[in-house]
XYZ file of C-alpha atoms in Angstrom:
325
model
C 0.000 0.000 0.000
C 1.481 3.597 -0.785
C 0.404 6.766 0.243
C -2.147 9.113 -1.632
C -1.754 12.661 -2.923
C -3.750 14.829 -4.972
C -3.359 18.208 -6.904
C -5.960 20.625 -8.643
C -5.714 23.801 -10.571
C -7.460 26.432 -12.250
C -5.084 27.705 -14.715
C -1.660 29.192 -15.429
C -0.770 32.711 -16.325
C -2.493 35.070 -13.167
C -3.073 38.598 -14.272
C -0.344 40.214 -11.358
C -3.298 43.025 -10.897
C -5.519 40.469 -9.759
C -7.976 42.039 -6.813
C -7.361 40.254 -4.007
C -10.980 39.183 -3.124
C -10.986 37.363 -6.564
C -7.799 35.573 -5.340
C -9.263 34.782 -1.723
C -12.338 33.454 -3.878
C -10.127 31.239 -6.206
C -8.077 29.153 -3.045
C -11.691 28.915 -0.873
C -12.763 26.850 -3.947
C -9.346 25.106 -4.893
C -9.779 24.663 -0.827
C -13.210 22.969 -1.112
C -11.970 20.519 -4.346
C -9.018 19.285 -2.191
C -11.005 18.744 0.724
C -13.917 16.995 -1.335
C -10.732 15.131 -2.930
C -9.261 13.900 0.382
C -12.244 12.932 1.437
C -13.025 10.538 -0.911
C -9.093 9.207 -1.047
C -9.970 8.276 2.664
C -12.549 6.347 1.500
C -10.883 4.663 -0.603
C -12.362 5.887 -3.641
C -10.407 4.580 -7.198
C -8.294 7.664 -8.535
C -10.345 7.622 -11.857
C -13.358 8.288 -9.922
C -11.779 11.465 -7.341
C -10.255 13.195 -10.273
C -14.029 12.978 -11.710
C -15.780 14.267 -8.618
C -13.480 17.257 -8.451
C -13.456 18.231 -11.766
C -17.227 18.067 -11.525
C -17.331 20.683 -8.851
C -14.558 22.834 -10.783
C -17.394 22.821 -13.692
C -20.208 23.242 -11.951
C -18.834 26.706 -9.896
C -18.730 29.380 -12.715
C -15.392 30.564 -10.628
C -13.341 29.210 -13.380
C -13.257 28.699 -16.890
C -15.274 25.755 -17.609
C -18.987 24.237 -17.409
C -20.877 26.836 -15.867
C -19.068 30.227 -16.904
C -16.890 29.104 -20.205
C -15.448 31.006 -22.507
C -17.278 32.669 -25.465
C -17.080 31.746 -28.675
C -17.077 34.654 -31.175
C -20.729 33.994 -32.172
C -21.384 34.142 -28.121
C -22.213 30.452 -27.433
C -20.051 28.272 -25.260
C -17.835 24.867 -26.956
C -16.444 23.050 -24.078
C -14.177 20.381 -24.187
C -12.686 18.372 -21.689
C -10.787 14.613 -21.102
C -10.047 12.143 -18.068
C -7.273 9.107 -18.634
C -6.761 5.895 -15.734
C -3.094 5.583 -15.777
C -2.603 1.889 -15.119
C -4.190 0.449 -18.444
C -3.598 3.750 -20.462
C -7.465 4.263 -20.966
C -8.616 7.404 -21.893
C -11.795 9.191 -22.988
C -12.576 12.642 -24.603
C -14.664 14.634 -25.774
C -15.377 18.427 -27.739
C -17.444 21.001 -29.061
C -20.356 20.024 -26.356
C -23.060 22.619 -26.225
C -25.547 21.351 -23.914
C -23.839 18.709 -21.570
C -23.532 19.791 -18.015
C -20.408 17.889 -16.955
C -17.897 17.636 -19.643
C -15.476 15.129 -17.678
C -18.373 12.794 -17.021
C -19.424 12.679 -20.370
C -15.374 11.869 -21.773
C -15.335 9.114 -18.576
C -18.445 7.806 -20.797
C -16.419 8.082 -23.958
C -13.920 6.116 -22.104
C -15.679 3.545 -20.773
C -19.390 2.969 -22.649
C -17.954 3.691 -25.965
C -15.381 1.907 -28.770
C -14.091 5.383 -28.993
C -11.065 7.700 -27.185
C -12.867 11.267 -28.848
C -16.062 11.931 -29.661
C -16.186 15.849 -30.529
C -19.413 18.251 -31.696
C -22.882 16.573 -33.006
C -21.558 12.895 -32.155
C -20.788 14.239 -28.741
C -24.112 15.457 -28.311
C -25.529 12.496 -29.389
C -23.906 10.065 -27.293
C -24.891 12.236 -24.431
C -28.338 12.003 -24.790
C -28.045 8.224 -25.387
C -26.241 8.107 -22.447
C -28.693 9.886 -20.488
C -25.823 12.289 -18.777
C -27.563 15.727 -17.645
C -28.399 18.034 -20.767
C -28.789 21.830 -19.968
C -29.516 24.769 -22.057
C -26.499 26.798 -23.593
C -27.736 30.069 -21.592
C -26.846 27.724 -18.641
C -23.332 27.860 -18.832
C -23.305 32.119 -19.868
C -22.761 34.800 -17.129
C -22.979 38.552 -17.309
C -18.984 38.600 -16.955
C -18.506 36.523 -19.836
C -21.034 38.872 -22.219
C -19.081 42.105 -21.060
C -15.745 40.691 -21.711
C -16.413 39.076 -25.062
C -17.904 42.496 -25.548
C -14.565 43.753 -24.742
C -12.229 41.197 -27.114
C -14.027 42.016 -29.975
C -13.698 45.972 -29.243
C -10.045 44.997 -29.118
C -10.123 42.684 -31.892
C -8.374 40.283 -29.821
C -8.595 36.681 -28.075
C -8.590 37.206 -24.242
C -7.229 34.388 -22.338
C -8.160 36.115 -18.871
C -12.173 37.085 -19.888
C -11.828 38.414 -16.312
C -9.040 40.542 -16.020
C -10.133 43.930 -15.755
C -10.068 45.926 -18.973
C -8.191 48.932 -18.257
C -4.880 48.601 -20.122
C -4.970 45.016 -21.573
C -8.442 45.417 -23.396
C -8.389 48.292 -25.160
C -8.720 49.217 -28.836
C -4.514 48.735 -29.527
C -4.206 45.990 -26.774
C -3.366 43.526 -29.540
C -1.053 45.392 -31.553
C 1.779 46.437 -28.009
C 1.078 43.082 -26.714
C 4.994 41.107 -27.007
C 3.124 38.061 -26.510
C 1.976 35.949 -29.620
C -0.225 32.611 -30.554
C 1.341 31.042 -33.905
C 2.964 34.052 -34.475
C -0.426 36.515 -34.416
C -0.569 39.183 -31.284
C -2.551 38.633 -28.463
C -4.000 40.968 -25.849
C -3.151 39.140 -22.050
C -2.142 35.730 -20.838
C -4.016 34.515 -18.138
C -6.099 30.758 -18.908
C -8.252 29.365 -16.221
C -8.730 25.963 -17.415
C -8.923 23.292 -14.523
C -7.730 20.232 -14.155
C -6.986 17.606 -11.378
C -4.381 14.614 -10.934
C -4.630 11.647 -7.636
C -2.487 9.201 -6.921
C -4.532 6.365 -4.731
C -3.289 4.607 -1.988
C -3.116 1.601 -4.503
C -0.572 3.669 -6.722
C -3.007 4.058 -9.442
C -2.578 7.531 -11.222
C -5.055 9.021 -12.838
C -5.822 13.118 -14.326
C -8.897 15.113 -15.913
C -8.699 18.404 -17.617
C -11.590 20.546 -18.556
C -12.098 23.967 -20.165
C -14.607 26.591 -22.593
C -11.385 27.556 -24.447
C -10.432 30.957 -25.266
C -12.480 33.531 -25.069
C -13.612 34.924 -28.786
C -12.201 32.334 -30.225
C -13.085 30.770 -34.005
C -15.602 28.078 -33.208
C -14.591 24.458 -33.627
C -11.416 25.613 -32.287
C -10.185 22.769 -29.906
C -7.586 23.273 -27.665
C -5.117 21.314 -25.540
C -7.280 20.206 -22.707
C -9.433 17.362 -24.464
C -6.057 15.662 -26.426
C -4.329 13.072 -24.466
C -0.854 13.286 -24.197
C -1.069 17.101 -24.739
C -3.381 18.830 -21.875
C -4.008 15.420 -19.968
C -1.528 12.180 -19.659
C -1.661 8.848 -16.863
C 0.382 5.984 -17.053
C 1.239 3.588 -14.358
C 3.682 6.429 -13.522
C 2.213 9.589 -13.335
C -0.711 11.660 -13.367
C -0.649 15.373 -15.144
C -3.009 18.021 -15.979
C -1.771 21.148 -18.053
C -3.103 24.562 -18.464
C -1.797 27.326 -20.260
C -1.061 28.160 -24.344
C -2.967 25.773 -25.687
C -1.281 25.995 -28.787
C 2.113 25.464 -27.350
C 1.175 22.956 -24.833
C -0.184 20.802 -27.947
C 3.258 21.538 -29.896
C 5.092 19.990 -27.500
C 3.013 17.361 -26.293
C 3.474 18.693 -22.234
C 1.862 15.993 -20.410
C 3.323 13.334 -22.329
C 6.707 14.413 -21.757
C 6.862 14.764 -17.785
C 5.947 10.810 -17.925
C 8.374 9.682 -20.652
C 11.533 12.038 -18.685
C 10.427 9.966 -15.645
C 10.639 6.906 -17.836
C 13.860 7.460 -19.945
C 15.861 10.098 -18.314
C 14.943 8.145 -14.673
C 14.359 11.674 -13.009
C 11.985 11.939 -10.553
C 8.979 13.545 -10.337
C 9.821 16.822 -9.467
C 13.173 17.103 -11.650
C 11.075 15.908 -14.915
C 8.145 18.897 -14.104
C 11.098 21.091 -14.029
C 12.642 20.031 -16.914
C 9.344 19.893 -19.453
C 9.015 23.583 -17.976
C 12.440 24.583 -19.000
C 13.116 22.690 -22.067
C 10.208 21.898 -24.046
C 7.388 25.159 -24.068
C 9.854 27.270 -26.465
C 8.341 30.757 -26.169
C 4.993 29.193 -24.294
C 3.406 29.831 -21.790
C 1.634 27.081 -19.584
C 2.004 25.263 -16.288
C 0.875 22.108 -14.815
C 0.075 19.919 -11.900
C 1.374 16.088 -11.127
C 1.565 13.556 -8.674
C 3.746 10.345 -8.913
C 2.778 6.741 -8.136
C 4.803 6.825 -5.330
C 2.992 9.529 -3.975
C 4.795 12.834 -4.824
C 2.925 15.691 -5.854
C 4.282 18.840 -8.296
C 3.502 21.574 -9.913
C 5.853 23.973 -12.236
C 4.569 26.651 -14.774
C 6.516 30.105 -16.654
C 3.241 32.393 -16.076
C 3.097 34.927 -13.725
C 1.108 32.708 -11.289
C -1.140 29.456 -11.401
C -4.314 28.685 -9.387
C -3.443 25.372 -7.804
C -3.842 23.506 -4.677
C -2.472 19.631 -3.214
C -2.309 17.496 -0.339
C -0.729 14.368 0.505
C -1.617 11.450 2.997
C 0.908 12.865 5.420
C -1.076 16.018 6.202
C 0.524 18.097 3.852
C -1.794 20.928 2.116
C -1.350 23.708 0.214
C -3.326 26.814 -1.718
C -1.196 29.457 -3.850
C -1.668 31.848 -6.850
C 1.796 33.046 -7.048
């Protein structure tokens, strides 16, 4: 029997003007998924099904940027996308362009398990859903008010806002795009701030397992898919190591993040903290992204080149911890 440990986040790249009630409101929820986390690890929950359950409540809060309170699409409507993988037989399950489905993890555990499938993306998604008989909610659902203003706001700016809550005074405006240093596939973009969540356990039975889930940029092209729902990419789990990424979608899919912190761990023989570091340092390029891991001997990482990342873990040993910076 080993020991557990568990990590969350809710995105890389923290806007350093952040109010500080918006942080305080960020680690009581990364607070509440932990605890709702450990509890289940204590009862001996499978680490497929706790990385599930927290990713759930990450969706349903409309803190952070997915479920409830996505990203916009440039016509306004929401395309989520999201994926969950059990590290010791490599299974995986994904899904994108979902519309109308509540939970977007439970619905790629679903792919995963009551399908022939690893991705099932748009229409097919939908579909499956229904057959399924997973919760099915109107697109309005998953809208707020802050989401209107601020895709409002990027298409003032003419611009695809990773933060769609970072206040607009000097990153929105109308020439945001054009001073911005910081590029997507070589085009200007206004800030860099993502708040996709994710989440990553280790059981007590070393079993690894991770689940990432987003609504994308905001003003983005629709059908765009991101980073989050491809496996290797924004999720990996292997009898290893569980990881979860966040950040520059683009990049993160370029060089295959998640992947890589479990294949340094398997052919450089670095641990789990010295591959984390190195994927950081040596494989983003000009990226920007960060990510959360935990070992199947019950370590527990984290490592990102933004500014800040929401993230939160605990171990069996009473260790917790909450930071932004």
């Amino acid at each position: 029997m080993g020991a557990w440990a568990i990590a969350v986040h809710g995105g890389a790249g923290v806007d350093p003007n952040l109010p500080k009630e918006r942080q305080e409101e960020a680690k009581r929820l990364l607070t509440r998924c932990l605890d709702i986390g450990i509890s289940a690890l204590r009862s001996n929950l499978p680490a497929i099904d706790v990385v599930e359950l927290v990713v759930r409540e990450l969706e349903t809060d409309p803190l952070f940027n997915s479920g409830r309170g996505s990203a916009l699409t440039e016509k306004g409507t929401v395309e989520m996308e999201a994926s969950i993988m059990d590290g010791p037989k490599r299974r995986c399950g994904a899904v994108s362009g979902l519309t109308t489905v509540k939970n977007p993890v439970s619905l790629a555990r679903l792919v995963m398990e009551k399908s022939p499938h690893s991705y099932l993306a748009f229409s097919g998604a939908e579909e499956f859903a229904k057959k399924q008989g997973v919760e099915m909610v109107d697109n309005e659902y998953f809208i707020t008010e802050d989401n209107v203003g601020m895709l409002k706001l990027a298409k003032e700016a003419n611009s695809i806002l990773f933060d769609y809550r970072i206040p607009a005074v000097g990153t929105c405006g109308a020439g945001a795009a054009m001073d911005s240093p910081l590029q997507m596939n070589g085009l200007p973009i206004s800030v860099y701030a993502p708040e996709t969540v994710g989440c990553v356990v280790v059981d007590k039975q070393g079993r690894c397992a991770a689940a990432t889930s987003t609504g994308g940029l905001m003003n983005k092209m629709s059908g765009r898919i991101g980073d989050s729902p491809l496996i290797g990419s924004g999720t990996y789990a292997s009898e290893l190591c569980g990881v979860s990424c966040t950040g520059e979608g683009e990049a993160i899919i370029r060089s295959t993040l998640a992947r890589e912190v479990s294949a340094v761990m398997e052919y450089k023989g670095l641990n789990l903290h010295e591959s984390v570091d190195y994927v950081i340092k040596n494989r983003l390029d000009e990226g920007k992204a960060g990510l959360i891991a935990v070992s199947k001997d019950g370590e527990v990482a984290c490592g990102f080149n933004t500014t800040g990342m929401f993230r939160g873990c605990a171990t069996e040993d009473g260790f917790m911890e909450v930071g932004v910076w």
